[in-house]
mmCIF file of C-alpha atoms and ligand atoms in Angstrom:
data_model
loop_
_atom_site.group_PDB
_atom_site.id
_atom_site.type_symbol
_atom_site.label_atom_id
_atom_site.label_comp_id
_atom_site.label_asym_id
_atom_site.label_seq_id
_atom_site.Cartn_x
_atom_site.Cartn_y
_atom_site.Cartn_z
ATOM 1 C CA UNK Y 29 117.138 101.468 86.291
ATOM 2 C CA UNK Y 30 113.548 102.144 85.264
ATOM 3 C CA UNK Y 31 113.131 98.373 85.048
ATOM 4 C CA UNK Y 32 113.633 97.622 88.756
ATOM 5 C CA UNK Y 33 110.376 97.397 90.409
ATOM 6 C CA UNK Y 34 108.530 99.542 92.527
ATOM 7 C CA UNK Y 35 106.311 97.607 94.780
ATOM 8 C CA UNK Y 36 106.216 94.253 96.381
ATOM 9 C CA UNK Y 37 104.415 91.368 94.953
ATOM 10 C CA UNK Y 38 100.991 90.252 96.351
ATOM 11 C CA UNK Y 39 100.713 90.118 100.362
ATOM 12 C CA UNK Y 40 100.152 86.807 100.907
ATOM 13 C CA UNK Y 41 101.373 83.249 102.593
ATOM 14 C CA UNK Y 42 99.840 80.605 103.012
ATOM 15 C CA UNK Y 43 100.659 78.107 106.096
ATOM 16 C CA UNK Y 44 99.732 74.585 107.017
ATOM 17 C CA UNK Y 45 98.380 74.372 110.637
ATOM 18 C CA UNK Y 46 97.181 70.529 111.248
ATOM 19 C CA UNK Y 47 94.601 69.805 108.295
ATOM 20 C CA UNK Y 48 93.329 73.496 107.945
ATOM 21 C CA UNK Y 49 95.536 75.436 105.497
ATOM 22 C CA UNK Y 50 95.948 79.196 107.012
ATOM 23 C CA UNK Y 51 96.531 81.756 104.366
ATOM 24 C CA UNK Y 52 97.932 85.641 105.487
ATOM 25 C CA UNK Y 53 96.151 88.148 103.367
ATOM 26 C CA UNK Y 54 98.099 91.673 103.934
ATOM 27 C CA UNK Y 55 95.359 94.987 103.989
ATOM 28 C CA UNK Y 56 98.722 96.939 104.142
ATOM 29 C CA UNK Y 57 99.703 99.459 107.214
ATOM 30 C CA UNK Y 58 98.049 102.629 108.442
ATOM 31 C CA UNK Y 59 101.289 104.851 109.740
ATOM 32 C CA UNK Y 60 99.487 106.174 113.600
ATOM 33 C CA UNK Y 61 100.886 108.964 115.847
ATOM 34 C CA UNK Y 62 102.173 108.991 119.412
ATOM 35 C CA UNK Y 63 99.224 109.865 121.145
ATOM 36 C CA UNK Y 64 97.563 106.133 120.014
ATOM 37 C CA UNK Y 65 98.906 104.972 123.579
ATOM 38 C CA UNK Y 66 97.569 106.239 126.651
ATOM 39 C CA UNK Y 67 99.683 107.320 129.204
ATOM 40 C CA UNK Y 68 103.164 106.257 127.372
ATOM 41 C CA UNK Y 69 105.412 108.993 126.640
ATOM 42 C CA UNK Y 70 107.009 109.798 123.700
ATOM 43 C CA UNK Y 71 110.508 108.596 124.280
ATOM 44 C CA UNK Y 72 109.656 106.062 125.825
ATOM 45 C CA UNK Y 73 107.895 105.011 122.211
ATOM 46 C CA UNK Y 74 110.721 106.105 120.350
ATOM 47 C CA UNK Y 75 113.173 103.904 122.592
ATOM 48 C CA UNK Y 76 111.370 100.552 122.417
ATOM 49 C CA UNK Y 77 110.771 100.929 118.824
ATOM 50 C CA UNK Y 78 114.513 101.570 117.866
ATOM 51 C CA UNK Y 79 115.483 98.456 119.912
ATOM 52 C CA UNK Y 80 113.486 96.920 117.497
ATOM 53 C CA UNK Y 81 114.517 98.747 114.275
ATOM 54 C CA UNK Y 82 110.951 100.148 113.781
ATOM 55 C CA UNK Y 83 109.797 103.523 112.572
ATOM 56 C CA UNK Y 84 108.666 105.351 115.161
ATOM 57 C CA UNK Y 85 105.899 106.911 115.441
ATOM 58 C CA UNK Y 86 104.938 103.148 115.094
ATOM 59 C CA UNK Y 87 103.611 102.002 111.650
ATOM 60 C CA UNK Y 88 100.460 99.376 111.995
ATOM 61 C CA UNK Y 89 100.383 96.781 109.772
ATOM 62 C CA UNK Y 90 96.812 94.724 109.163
ATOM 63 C CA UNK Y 91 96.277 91.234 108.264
ATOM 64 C CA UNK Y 92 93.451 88.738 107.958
ATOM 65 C CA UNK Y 93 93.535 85.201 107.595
ATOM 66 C CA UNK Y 94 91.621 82.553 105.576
ATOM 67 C CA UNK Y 95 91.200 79.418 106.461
ATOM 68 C CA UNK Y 96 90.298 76.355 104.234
ATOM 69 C CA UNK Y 97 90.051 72.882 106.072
ATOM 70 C CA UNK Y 98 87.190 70.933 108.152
ATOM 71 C CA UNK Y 99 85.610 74.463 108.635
ATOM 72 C CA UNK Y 100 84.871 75.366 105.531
ATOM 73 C CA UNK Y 101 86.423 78.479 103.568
ATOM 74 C CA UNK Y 102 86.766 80.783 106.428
ATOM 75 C CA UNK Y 103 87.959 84.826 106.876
ATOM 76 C CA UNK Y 104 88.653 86.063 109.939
ATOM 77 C CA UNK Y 105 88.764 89.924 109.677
ATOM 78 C CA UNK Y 106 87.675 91.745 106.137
ATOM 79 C CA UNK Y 107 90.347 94.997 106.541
ATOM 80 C CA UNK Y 108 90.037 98.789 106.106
ATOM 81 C CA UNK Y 109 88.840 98.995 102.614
ATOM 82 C CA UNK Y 110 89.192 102.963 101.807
ATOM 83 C CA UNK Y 111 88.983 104.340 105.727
ATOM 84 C CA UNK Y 112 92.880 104.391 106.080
ATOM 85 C CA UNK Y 113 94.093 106.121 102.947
ATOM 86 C CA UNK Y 114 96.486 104.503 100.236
ATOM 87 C CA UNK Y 115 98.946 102.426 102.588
ATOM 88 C CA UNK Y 116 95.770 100.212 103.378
ATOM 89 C CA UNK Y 117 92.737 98.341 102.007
ATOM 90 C CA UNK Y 118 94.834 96.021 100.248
ATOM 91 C CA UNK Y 119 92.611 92.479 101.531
ATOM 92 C CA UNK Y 120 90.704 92.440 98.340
ATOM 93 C CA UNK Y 121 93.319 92.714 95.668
ATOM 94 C CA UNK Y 122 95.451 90.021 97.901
ATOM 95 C CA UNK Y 123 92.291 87.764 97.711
ATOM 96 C CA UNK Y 124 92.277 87.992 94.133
ATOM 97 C CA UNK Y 125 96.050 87.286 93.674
ATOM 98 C CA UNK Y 126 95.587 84.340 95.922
ATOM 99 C CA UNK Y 127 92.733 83.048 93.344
ATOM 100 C CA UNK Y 128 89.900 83.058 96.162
ATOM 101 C CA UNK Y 129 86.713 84.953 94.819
ATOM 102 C CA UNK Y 130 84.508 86.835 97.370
ATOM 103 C CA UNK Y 131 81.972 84.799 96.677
ATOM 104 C CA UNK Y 132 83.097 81.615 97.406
ATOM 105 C CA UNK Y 133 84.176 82.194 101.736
ATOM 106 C CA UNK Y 134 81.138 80.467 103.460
ATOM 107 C CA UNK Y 135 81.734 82.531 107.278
ATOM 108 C CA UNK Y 136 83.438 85.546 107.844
ATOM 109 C CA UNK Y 137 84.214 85.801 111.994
ATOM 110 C CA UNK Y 138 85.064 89.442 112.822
ATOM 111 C CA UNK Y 139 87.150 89.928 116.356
ATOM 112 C CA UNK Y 140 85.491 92.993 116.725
ATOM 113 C CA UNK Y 141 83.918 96.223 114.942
ATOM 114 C CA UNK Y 142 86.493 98.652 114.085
ATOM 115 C CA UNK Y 143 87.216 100.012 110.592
ATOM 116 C CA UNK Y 144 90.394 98.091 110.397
ATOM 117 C CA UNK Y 145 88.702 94.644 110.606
ATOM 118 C CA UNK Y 146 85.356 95.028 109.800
ATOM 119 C CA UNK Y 147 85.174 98.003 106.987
ATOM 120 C CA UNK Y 148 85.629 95.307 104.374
ATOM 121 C CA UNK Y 149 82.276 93.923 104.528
ATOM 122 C CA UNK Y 150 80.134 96.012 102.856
ATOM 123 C CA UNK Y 151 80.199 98.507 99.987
ATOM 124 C CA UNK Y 152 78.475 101.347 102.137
ATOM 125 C CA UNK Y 153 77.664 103.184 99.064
ATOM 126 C CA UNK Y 154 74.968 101.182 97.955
ATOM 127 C CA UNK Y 155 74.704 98.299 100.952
ATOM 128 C CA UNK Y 156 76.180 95.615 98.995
ATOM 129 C CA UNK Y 157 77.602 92.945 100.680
ATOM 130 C CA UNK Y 158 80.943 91.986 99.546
ATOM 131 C CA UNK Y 159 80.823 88.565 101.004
ATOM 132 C CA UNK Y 160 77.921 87.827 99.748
ATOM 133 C CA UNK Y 161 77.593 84.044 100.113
ATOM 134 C CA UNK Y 162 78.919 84.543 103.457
ATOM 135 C CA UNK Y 163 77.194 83.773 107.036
ATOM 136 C CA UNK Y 164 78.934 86.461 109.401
ATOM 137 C CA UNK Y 165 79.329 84.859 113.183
ATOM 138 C CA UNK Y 166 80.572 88.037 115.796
ATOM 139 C CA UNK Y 167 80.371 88.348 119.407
ATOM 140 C CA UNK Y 168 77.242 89.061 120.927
ATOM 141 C CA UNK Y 169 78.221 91.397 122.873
ATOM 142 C CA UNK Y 170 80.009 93.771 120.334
ATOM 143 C CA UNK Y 171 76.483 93.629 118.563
ATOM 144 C CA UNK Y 172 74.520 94.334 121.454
ATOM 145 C CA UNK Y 173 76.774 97.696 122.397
ATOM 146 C CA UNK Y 174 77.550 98.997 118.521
ATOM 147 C CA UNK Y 175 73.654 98.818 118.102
ATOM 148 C CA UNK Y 176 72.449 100.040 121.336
ATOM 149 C CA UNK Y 177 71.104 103.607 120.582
ATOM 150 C CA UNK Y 178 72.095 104.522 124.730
ATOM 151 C CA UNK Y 179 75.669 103.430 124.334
ATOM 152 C CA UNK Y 180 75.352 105.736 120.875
ATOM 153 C CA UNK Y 181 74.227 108.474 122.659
ATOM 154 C CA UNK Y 182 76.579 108.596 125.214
ATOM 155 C CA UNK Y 183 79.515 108.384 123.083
ATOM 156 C CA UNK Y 184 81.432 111.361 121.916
ATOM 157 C CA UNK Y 185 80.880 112.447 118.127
ATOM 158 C CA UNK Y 186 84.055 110.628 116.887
ATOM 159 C CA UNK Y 187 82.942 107.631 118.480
ATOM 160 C CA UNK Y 188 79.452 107.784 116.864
ATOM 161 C CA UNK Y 189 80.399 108.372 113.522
ATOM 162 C CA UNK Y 190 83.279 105.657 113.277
ATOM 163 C CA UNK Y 191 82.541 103.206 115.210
ATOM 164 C CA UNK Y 192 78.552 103.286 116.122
ATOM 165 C CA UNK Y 193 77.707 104.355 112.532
ATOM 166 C CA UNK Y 194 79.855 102.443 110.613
ATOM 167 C CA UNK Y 195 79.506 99.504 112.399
ATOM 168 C CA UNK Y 196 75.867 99.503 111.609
ATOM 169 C CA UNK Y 197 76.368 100.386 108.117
ATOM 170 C CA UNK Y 198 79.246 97.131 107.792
ATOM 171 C CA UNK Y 199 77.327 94.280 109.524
ATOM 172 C CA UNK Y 200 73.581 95.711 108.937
ATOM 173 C CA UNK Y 201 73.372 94.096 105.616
ATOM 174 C CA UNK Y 202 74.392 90.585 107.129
ATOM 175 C CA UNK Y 203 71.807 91.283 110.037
ATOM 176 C CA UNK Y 204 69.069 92.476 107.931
ATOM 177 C CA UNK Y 205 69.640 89.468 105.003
ATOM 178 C CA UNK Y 206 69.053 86.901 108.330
ATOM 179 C CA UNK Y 207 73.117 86.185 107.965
ATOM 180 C CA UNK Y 208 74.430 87.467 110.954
ATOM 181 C CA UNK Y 209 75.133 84.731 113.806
ATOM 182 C CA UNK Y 210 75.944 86.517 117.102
ATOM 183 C CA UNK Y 211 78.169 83.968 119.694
ATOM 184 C CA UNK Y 212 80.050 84.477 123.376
ATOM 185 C CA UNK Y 213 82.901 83.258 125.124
ATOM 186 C CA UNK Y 214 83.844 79.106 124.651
ATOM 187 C CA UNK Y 215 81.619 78.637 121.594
ATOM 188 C CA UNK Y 216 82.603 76.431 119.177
ATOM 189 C CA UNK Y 217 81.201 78.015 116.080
ATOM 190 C CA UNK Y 218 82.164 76.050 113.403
ATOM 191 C CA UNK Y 219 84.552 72.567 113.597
ATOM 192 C CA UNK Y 220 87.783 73.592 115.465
ATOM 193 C CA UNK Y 221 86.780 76.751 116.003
ATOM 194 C CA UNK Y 222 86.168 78.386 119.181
ATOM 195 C CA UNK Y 223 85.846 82.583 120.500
ATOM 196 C CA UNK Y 224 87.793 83.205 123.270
ATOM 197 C CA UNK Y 225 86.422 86.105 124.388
ATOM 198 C CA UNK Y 226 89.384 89.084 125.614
ATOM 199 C CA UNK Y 227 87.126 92.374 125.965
ATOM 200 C CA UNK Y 228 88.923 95.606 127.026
ATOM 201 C CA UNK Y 229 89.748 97.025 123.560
ATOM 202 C CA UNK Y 230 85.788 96.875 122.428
ATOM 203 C CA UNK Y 231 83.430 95.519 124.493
ATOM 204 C CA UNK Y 232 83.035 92.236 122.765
ATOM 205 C CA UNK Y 233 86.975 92.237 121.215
ATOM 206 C CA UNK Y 234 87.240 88.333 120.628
ATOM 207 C CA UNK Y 235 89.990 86.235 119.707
ATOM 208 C CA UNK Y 236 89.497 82.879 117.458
ATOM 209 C CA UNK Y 237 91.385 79.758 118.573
ATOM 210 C CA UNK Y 238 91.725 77.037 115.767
ATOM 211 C CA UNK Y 239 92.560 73.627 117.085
ATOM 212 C CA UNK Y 240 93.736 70.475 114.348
ATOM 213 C CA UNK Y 241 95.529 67.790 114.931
ATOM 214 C CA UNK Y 242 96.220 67.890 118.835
ATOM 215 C CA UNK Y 243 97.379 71.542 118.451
ATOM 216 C CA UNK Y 244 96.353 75.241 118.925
ATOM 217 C CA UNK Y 245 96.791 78.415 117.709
ATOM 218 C CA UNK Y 246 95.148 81.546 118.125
ATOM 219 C CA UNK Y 247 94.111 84.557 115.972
ATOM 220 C CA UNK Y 248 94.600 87.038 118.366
ATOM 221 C CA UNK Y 249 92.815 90.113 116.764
ATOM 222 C CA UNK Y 250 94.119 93.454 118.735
ATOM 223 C CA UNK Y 251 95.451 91.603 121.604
ATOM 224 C CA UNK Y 252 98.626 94.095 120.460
ATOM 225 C CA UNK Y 253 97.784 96.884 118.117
ATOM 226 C CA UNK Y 254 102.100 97.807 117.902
ATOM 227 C CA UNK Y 255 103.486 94.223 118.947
ATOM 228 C CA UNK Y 256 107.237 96.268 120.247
ATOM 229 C CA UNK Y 257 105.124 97.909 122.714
ATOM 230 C CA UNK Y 258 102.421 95.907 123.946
ATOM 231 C CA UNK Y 259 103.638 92.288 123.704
ATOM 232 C CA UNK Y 260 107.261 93.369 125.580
ATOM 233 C CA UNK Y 261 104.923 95.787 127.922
ATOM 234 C CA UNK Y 262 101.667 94.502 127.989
ATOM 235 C CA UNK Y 263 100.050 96.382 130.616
ATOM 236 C CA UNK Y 264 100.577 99.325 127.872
ATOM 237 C CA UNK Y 265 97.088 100.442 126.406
ATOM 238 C CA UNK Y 266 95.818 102.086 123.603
ATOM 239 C CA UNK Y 267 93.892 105.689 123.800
ATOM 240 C CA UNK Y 268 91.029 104.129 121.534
ATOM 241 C CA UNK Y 269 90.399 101.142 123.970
ATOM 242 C CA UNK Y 270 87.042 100.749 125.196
ATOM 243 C CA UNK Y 271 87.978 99.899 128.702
ATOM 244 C CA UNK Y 272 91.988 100.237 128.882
ATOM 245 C CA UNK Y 273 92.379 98.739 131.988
ATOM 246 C CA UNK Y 274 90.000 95.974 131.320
ATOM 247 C CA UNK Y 275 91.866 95.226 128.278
ATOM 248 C CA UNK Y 276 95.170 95.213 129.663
ATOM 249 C CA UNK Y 277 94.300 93.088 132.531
ATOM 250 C CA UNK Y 278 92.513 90.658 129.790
ATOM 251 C CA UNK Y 279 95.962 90.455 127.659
ATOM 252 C CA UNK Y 280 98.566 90.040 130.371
ATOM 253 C CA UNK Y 281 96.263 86.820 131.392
ATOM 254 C CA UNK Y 282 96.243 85.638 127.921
ATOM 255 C CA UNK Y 283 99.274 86.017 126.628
ATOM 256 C CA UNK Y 284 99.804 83.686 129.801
ATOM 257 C CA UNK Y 285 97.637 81.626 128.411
ATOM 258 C CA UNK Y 286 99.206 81.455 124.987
ATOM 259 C CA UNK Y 287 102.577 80.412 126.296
ATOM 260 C CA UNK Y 288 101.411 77.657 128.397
ATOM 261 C CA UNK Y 289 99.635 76.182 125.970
ATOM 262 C CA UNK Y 290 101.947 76.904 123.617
ATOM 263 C CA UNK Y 291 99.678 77.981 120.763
ATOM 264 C CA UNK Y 292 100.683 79.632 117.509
ATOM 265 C CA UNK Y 293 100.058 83.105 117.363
ATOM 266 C CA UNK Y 294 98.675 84.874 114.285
ATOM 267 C CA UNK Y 295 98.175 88.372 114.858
ATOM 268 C CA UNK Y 296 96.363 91.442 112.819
ATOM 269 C CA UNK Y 297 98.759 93.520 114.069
ATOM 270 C CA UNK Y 298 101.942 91.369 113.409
ATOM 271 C CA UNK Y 299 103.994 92.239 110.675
ATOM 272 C CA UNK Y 300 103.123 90.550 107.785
ATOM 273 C CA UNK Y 301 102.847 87.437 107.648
ATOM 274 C CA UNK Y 302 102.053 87.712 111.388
ATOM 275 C CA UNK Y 303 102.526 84.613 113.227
ATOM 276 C CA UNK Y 304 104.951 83.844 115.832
ATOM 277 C CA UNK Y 305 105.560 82.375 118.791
ATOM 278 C CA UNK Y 306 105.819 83.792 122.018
ATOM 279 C CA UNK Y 307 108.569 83.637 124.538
ATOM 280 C CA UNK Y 308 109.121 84.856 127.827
ATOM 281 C CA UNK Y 309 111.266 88.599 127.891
ATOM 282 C CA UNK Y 310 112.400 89.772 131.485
ATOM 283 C CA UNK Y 311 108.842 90.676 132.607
ATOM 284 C CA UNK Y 312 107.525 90.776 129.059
ATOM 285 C CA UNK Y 313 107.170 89.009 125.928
ATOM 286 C CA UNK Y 314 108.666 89.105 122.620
ATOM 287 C CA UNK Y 315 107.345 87.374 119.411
ATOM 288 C CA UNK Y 316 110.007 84.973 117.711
ATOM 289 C CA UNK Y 317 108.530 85.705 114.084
ATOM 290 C CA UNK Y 318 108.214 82.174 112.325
ATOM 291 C CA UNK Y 319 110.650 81.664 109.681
ATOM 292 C CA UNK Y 320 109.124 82.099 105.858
ATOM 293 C CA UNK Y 321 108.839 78.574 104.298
ATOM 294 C CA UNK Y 322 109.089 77.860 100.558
ATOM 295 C CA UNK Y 323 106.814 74.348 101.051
ATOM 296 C CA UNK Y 324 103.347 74.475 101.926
HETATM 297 ZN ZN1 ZN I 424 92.853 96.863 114.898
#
């Protein structure tokens, strides 16, 4: 029995969408508590998470996605590195088991700074960029409030240490080496792909919509943080959101959006591999998960 094994194999899946290949790259799960949403009781947490068959308290799983097509060699997202304990931090050892050095991604797009998604840029030990051929292209607006010193200030000494501080200590590096491009809402930043802007959960929280071939899909960042409760009840929000009504207000619109233009979703949030489509759920959504494929 000793022989069976003990963990999965490498986290990752790689997708055609159009001409740009689309490859899932697991960071592994952080397990939260109930008191992540904000004004949601417990049972009502435990109830929609055993209709789905989920643990409950809800376990987050984290994703980012590569891209290689007319965009270049593109991540969207760089994980939690060591900030989440052993259940996460997994991007860099999936990168490696998908054969894609560091070195050779060209852009890394962030949807916002929070240490799920952006801890894995920098080495904050010694500063060292762990992209380090990479241009890094974020929201102007999540710069402009992680580095204001007055928004610092104001915020509460959680707040300041993880996401003021280390924000600074993640994308300084890029900023200071002259490889930081900031961008807002409807940019295209690179060929086929634009920020659509959906703030609420940060200030600046951006989503990245990829269009090949006639057809769309969307890297939604934390558009849902636990996709059971926030995609079937999306005016749910989180206790970590920036603005929660803001945000809430900004996903009901575009998950909308998604449906009538029928995008593909890929989520950070989504259970690995995380993308789905979305369909219509009494006054809700629900994702229908896309079904693994053995061709490429
Ligand atoms: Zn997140």
């Amino acid at each position: 029995m000793n022989q069976l094994p003990t963990r999965q194999i490498p986290g990752v899946y790689h997708r055609r969408f159009g001409e740009v290949l689309v490859t899932a790259l697991s960071d592994g799960f952080v397990e939260m508590g109930y008191d992540i949403f904000r004004e949601f009781s417990r049972d009502e947490v435990d109830r929609m998470m055993a209709r789905d068959h989920r643990l409950s308290p809800p376990r987050i799983s984290v994703n980012c996605f590569l891209l290689r097509g007319p965009m270049g060699r593109v991540l969207i997202d760089t994980g939690s590195q060591d900030n989440f304990g052993p259940t996460a931090g997994k991007l860099f050892e999936n990168l490696a088991a998908a054969g894609v050095d560091p070195a050779s991604i060209e852009h890394v797009l962030l949807t916002h700074c929070h240490p799920d998604h952006s801890a894995g840029l920098t080495d904050t030990r010694d500063g060292r960029r762990l992209f380090p051929n990479a241009r890094l292209i974020v929201n102007r607006k999540e710069i402009a409030h992680w580095f204001s010193d007055e928004e610092r200030d104001r915020a509460d000494e959680r707040k300041r240490l993880r996401y003021f501080d280390w924000t600074r200590a993640q994308v300084g590096p890029y900023r200071d080496a002259g490889l930081l491009d900031e961008a807002g809402d409807g940019d295209e930043v690179l060929p086929g792909i634009t920020l659509l802007e959906c703030a609420g959960h940060t200030p600046g929280h951006s989503t990245w919509a990829i269009r090949s071939q006639g057809r769309q899909m969307i890297v939604w960042g934390d558009l849902a943080h636990v996709p059971e409760v926030q995609v079937a009840r999306p005016g749910v929000s989180m206790s970590f959101d920036h603005d929660p009504d803001l945000a809430a207000r900004n996903r009901i619109a575009l998950l909308q959006r998604i449906h009538d233009e029928d995008m593909l979703v890929a989520g950070m949030h989504i259970h690995f591999p995380g993308f789905g489509w979305l369909m219509r759920d009494g006054d809700g959504w629900r994702i229908a998960t896309e079904q693994w494929a053995f061709e490429i």
